[in-house]
Tab-separated table of C-alpha atoms in Angstrom:
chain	number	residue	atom	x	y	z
A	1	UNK	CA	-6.581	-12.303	-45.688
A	2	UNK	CA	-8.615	-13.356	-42.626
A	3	UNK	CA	-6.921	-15.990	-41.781
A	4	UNK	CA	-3.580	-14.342	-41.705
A	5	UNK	CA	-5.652	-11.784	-39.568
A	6	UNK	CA	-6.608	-13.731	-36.939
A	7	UNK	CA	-2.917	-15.375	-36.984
A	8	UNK	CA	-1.812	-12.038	-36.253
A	9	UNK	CA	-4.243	-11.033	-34.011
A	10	UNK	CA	-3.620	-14.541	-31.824
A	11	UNK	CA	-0.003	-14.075	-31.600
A	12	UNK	CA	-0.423	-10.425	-30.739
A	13	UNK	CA	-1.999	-11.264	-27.702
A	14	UNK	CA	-0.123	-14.332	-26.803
A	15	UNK	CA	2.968	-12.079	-26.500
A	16	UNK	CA	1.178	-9.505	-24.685
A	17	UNK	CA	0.086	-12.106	-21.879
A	18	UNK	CA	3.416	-13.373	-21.982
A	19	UNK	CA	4.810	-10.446	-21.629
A	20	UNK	CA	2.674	-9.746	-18.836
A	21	UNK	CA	3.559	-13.322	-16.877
A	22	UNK	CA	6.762	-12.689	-17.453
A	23	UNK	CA	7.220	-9.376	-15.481
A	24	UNK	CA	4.856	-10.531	-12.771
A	25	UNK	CA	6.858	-13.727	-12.044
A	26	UNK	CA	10.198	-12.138	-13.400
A	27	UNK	CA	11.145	-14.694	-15.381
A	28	UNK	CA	12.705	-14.188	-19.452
A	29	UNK	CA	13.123	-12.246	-20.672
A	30	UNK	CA	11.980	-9.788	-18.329
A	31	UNK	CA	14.962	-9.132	-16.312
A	32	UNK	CA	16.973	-9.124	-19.285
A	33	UNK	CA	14.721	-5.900	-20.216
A	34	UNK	CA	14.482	-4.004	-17.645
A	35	UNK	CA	18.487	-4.230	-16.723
A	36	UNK	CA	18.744	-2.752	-20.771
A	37	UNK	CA	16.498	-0.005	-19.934
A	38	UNK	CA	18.440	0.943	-16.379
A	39	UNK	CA	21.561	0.712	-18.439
A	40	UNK	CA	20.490	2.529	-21.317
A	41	UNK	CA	18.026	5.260	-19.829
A	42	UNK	CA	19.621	4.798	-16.270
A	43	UNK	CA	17.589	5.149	-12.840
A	44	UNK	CA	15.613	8.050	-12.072
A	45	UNK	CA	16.714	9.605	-8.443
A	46	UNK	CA	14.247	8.488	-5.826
A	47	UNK	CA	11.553	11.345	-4.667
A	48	UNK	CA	12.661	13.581	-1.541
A	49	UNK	CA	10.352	11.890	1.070
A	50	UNK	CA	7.841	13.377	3.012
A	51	UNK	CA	8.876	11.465	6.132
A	52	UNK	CA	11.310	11.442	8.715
A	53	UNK	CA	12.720	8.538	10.630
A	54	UNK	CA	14.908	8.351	13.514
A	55	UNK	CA	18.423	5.780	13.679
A	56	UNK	CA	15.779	3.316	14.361
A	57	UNK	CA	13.441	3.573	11.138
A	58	UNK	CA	10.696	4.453	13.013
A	59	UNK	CA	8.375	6.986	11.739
A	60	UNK	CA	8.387	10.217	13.836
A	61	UNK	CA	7.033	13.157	10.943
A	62	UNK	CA	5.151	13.566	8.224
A	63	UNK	CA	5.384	17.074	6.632
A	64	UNK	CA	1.379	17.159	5.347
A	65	UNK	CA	0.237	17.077	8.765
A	66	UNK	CA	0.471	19.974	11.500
A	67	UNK	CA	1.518	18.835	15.142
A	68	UNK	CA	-0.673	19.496	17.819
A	69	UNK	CA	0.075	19.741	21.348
A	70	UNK	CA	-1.086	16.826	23.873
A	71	UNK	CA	-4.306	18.049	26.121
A	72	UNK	CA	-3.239	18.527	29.680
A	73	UNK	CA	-4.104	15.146	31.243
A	74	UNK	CA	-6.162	14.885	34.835
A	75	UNK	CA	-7.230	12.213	37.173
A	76	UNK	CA	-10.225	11.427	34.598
A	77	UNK	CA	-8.110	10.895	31.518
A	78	UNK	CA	-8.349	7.504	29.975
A	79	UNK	CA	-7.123	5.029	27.377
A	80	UNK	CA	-9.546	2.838	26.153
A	81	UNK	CA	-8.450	-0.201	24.155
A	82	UNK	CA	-11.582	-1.327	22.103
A	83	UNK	CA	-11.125	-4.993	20.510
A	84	UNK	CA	-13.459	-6.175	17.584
A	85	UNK	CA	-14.819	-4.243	15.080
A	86	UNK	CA	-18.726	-5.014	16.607
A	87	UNK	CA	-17.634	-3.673	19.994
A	88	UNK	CA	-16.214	-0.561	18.379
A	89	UNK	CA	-19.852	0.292	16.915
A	90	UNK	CA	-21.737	-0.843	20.059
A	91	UNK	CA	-23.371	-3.861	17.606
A	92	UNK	CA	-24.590	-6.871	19.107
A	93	UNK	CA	-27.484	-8.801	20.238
A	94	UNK	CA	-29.023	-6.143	22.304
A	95	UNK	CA	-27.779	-2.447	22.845
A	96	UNK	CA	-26.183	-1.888	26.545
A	97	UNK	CA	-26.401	1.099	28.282
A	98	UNK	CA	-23.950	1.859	31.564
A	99	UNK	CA	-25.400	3.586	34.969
A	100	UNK	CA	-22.139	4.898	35.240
């Protein structure tokens, strides 16, 4: 009885890690199963999306988020491109301070 136990058990979880190598590197008979289930069950329509792209699939809304206006820009507005996660967080070998 134990022995045809552990048989069981053994080839229970050979054909669950086969199973599992066999969808992750689609190889048989996963394909086979998955275009039986499509054909049986058929394809469930694709979720509305929450995006909007223009004609050159580039991303230019998002319905979660609220659009803000840009601040009026002067003669002391800048852009700052900061490189490097360290120089981001002002980490180093010693702390700098400008005069300016």
């Amino acid at each position: 009885m134990r022995n045809t136990l552990a048989v069981c058990g053994g080839a229970l979880i050979a054909i669950y890690f086969l199973g599992g190598m066999s969808a992750r590197h689609e190889i048989f008979p996963w394909p086979q199963l998955s275009a039986l289930r499509k054909t049986v069950v058929g394809e469930k329509p694709a979720a509305p999306s929450r995006y909007t792209f223009d004609d050159k699939e580039r991303l230019i809304g998002d319905e979660s988020k609220t659009s803000v206006t840009c601040p009026t820009q002067t003669d002391r507005t800048a852009v700052l491109l900061i490189l490097g996660q360290s120089n981001a967080a002002n980490y180093g070998g010693q702390r700098h301070r400008s005069n300016y």
